[in-house]
Backbone as a ProteinNet text record, in pm:
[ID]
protein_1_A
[PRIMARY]
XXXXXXXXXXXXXXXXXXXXXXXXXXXXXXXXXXXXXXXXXXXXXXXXXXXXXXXXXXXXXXXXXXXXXXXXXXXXXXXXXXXXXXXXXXXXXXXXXXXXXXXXXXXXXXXXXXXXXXXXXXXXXXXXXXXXXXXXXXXXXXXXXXXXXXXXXXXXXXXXXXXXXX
[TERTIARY]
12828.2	12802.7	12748.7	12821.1	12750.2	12655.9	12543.2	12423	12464	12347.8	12357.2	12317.8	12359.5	12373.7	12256.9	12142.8	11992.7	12019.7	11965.3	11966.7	11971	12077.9	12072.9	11911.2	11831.1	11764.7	11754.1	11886.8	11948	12036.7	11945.4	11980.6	12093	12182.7	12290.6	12403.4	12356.4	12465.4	12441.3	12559.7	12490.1	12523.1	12499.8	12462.2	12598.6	12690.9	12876.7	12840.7	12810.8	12796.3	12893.8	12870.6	13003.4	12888.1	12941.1	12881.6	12825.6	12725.2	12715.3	12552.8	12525.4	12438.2	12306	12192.7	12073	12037.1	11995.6	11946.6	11819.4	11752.6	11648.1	11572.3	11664.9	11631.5	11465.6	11416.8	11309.8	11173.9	11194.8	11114.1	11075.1	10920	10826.5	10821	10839.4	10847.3	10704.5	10743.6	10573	10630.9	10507.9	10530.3	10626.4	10725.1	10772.5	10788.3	10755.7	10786.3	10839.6	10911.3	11005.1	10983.9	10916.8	11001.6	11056.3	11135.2	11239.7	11250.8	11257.3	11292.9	11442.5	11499.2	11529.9	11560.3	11697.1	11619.7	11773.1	11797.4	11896.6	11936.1	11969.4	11962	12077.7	12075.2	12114.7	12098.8	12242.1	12207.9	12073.3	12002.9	11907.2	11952.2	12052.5	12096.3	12168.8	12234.2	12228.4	12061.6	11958	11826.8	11786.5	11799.2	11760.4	11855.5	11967.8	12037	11998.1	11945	11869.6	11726.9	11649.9	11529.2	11504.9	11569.9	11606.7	11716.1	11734.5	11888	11922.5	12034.1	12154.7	12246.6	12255.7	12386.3	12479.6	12603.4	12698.8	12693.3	12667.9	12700.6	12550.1	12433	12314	12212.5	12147.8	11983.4	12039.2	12032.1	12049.9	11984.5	11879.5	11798	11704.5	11751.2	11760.8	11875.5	11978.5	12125.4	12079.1	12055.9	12036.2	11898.8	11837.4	11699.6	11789.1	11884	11919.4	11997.4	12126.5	12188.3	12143.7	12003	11972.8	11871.2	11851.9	11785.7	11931.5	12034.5	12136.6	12205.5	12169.6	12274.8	12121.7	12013.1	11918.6	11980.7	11988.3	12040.9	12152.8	12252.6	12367.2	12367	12304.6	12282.9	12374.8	12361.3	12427.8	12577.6	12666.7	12745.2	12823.5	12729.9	12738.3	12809.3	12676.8	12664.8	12656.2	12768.8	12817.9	12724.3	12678.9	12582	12428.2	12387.5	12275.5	12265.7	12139.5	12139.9	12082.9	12137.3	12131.8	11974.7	11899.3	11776.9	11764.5	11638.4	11596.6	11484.3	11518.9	11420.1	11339.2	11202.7	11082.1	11059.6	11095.6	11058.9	11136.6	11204.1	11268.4	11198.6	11119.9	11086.7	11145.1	11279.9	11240.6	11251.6	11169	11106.8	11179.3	11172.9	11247.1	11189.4	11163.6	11057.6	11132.8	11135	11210.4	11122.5	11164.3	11099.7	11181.4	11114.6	11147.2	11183.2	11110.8	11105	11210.4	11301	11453.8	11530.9	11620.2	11553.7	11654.4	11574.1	11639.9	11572.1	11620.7	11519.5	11496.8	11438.3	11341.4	11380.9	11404.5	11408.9	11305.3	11220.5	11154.7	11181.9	11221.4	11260.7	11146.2	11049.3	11020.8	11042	11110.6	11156.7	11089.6	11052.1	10965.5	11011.9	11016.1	11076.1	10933.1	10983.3	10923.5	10993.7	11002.8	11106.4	11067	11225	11260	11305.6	11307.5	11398.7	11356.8	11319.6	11272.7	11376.2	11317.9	11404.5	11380.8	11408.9	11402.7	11592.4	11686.7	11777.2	11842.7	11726.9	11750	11710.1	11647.7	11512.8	11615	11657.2	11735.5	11863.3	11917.1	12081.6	12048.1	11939.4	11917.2	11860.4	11806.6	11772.4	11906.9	12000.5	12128.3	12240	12242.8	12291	12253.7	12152.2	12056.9	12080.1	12111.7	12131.5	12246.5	12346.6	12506.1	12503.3	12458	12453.2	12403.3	12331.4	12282.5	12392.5	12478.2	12593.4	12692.7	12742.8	12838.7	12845.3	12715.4	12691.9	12695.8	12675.2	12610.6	12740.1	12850.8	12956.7	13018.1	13045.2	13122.7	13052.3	12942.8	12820.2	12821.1	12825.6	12787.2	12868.3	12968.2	12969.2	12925.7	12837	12813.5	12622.6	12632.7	12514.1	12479.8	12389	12358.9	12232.8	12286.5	12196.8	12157.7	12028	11989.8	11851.6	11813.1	11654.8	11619.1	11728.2	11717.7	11659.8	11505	11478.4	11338	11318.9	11194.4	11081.6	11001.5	10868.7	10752.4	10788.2	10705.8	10744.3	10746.5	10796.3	10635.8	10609.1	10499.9	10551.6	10467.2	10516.9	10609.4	10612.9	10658.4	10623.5	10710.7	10582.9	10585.7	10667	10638.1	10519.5	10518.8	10350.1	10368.8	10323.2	10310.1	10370.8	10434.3	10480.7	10512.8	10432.1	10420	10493.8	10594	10663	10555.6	10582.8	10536.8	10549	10449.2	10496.8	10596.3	10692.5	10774.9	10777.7
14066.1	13977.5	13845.1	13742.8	13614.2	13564.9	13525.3	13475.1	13342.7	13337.2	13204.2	13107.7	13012.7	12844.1	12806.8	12754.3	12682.6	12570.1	12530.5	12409.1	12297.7	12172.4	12086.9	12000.4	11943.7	11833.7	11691.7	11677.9	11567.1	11587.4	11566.8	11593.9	11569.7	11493.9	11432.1	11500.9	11639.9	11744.1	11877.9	11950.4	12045.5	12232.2	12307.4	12424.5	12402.3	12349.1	12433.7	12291	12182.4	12072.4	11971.2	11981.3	11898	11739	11641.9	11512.1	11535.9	11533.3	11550.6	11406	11362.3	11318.1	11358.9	11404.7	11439	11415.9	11579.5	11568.1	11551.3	11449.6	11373.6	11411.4	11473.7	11483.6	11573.1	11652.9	11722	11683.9	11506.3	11475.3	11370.7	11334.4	11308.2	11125.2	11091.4	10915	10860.9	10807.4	10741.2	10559.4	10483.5	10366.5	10388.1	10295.7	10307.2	10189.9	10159.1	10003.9	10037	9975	9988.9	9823.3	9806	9690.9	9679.9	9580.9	9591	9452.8	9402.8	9325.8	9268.6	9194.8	9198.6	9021	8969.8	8836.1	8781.9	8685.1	8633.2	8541.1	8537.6	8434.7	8338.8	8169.3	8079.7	7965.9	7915.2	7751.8	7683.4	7594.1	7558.7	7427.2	7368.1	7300.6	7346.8	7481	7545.7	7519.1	7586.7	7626.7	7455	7386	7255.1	7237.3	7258.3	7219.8	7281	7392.6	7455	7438.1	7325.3	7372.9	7207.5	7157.4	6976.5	6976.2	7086.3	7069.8	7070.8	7043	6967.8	7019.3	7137.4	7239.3	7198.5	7131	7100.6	7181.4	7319.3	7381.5	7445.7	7304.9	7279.8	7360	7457.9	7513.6	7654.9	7646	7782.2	7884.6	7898	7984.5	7995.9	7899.9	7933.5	8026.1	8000.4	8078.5	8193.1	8241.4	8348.6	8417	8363.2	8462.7	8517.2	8437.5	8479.8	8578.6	8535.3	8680.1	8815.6	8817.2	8905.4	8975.2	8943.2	9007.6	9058.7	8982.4	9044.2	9162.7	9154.9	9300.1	9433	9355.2	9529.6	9565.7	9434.4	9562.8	9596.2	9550.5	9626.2	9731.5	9792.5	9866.4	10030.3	10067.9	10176.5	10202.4	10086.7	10012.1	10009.5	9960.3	9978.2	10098.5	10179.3	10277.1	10423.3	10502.9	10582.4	10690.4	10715.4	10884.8	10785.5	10677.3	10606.5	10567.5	10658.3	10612.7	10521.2	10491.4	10353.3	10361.8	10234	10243.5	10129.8	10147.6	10023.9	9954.2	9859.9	9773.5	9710.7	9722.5	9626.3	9477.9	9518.1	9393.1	9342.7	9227.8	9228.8	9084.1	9085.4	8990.7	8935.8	8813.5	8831.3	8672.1	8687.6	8542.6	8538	8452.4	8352.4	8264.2	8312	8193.9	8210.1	8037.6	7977.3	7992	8057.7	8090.3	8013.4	7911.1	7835.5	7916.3	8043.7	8099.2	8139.5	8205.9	8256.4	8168.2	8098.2	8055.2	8092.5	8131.1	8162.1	8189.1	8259.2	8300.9	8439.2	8459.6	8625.5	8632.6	8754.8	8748.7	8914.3	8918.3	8986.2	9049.2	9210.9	9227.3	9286.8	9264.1	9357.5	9479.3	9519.3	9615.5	9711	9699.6	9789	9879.5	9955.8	10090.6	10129.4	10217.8	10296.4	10406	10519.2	10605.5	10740.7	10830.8	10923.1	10945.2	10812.1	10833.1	10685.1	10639.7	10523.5	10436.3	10331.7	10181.4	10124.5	10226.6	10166.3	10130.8	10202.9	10122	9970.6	9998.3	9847.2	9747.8	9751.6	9667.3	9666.7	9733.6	9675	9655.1	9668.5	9622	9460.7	9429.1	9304.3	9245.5	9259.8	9170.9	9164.8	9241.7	9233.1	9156.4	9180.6	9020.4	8908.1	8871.8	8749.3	8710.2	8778.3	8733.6	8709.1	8788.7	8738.3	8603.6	8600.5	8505.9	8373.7	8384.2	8240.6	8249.3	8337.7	8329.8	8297.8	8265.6	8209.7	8089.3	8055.9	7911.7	7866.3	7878	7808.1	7831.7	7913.7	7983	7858.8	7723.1	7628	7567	7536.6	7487.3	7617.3	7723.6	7816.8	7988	7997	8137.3	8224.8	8220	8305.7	8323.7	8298.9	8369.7	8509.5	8569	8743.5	8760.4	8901.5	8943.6	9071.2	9097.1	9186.8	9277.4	9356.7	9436.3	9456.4	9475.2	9484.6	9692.1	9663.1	9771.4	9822.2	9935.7	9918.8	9953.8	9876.8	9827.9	9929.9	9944	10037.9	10086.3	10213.6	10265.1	10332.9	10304.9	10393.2	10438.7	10578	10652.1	10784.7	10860.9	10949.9	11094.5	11178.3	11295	11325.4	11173.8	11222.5	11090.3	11029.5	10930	10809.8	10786.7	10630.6	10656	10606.7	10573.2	10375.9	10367.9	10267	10266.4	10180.5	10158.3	10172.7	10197	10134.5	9994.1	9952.4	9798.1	9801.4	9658.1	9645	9611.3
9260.6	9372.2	9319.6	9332.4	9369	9381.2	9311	9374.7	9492	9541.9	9707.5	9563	9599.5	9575.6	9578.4	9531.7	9571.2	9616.1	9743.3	9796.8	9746.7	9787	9688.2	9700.1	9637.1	9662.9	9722.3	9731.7	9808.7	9888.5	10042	10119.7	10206.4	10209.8	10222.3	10177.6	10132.9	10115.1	10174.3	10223.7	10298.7	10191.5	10223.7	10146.3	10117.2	10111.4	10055.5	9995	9999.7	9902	9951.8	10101.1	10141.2	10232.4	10221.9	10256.8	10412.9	10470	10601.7	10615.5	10760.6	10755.2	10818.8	10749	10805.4	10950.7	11003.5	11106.3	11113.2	11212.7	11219.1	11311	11420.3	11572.3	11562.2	11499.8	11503.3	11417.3	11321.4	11315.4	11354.8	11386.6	11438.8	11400.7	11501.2	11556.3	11504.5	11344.2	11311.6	11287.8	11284.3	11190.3	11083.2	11044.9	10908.3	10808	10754.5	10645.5	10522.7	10463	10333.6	10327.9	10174.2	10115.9	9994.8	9983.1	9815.1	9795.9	9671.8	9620.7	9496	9504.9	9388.3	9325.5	9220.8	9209.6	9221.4	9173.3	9148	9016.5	8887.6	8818.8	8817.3	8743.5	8747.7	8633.5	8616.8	8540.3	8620.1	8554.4	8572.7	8666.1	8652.8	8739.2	8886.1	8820	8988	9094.2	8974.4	9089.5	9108	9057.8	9070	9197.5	9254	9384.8	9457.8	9413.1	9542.5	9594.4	9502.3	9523.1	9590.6	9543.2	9645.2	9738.7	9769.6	9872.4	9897.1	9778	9725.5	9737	9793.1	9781	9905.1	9863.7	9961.7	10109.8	10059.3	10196.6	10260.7	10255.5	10364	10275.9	10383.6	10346.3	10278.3	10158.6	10085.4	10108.4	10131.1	10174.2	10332.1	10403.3	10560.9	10567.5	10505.4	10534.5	10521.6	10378.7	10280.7	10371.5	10467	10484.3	10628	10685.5	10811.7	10798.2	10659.5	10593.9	10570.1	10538.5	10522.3	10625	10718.8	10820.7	10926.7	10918.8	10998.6	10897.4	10774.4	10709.2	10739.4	10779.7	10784.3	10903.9	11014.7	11139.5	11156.3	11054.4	11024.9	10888.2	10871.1	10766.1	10746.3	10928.4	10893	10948.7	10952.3	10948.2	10826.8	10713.5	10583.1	10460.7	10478.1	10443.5	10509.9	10466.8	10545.2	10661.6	10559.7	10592.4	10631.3	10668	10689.4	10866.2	10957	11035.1	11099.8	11244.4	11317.6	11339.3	11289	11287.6	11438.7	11509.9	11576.9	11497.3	11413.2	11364.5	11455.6	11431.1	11523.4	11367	11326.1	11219	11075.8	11072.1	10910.9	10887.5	10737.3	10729	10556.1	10554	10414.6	10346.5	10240	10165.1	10068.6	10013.1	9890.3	9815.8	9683.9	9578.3	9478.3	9487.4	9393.8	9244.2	9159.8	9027.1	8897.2	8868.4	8756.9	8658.6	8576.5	8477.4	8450.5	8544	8569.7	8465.1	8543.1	8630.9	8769.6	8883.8	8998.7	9118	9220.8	9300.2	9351.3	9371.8	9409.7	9569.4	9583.2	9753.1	9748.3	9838.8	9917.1	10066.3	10097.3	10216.9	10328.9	10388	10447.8	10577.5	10619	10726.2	10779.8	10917.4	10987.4	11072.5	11138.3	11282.6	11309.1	11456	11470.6	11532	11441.8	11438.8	11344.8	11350.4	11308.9	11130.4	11141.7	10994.7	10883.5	10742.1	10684.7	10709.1	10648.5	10641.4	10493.9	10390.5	10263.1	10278.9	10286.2	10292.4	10372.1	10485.5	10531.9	10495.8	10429.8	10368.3	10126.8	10159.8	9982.3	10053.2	10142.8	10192.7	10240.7	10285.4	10312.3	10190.9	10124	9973.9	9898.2	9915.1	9826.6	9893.1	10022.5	10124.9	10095	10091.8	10068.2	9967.9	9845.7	9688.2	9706.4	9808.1	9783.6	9850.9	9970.1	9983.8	9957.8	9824.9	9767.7	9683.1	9589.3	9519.3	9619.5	9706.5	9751.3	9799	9885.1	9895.9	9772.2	9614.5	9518.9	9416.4	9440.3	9395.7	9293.6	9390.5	9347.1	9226.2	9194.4	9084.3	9004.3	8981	8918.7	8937.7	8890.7	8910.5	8826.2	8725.2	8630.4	8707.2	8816.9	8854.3	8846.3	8842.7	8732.9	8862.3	8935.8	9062.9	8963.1	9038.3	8961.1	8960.8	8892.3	8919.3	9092.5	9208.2	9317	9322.6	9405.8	9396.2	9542.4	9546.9	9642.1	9617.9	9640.9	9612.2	9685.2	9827.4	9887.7	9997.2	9995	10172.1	10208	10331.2	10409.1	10582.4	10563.7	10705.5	10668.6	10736.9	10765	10689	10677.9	10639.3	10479.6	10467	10279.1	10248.5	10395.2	10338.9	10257	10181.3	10133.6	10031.8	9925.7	9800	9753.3	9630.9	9566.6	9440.5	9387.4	9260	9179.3	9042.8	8929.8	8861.7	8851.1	8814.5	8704	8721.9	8677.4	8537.5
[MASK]
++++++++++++++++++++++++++++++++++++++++++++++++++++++++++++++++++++++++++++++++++++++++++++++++++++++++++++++++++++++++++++++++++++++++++++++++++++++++++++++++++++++

């Protein structure tokens, strides 16, 4: 006889190992926040058009912050097995970092719900980076996205978790 299969650990598979998406319905509606970051790099004369401008096609990063608050509430849209969250909050920033040289985008994403928003919250920092590579496409295509990751989720019944610094 066969031994039974041990449950996978990742849940997004079900006991025969076939793709299904988590049922949520029986847990418990808390606060939730996820944030992620990741960066973008650039010719130094790319970040110089962005940081006066200059970029033919307007506010690089008005665009890029609006881009990316519309891909969190399209998130599970996206990605298959990810469900439809009601976001109460997406907040995300952009610092222009000389050292790069490029810029950093920051996502924050809030619910109050059944299920986290760490994927809404890195699907919108990775919008935001595309979208400073496309406005900036024509000056630079060898722009390099990258180290996109999450920083902190809190809520729900696995509780708070903090990265390790980078």
């Amino acid at each position: 006889m066969k031994s039974p299969t041990p449950p996978s650990p990742l849940t997004h598979f079900d006991a025969a190992g076939q793709a299904h998406m988590v049922d949520v319905g029986a847990k418990a509606s808390t606060h939730r926040v996820a944030v992620a970051t990741g960066q973008i790099r650039m010719l130094r004369t790319t970040f110089d058009l962005i940081a006066q401008g200059g970029a033919k096609k307007g506010d690089v990063l008005g665009v890029a912050r609006i881009a990316a608050i519309q891909a969190a509430k399209r998130t599970s849209e996206l990605i298959p097995l990810c469900h439809p969250v009601a976001l109460t909050r997406v907040a995300a920033e952009f610092e222009l970092d000389a050292a790069l040289p490029g810029v950093r985008c920051t996502v924050t994403a809030e619910t109050v719900g059944a299920t986290g928003v760490e994927m809404e919250a890195l699907t919108a920092v990775q919008v935001g980076l595309l979208t400073i590579y496309d406005m900036c496409k024509a000056a630079d295509r060898g722009m390099v996205i990258g180290e996109v990751r999450l920083l902190e989720k809190r809520g729900g019944k696995s509780g708070e978790w903090v990265s390790a610094p980078a």
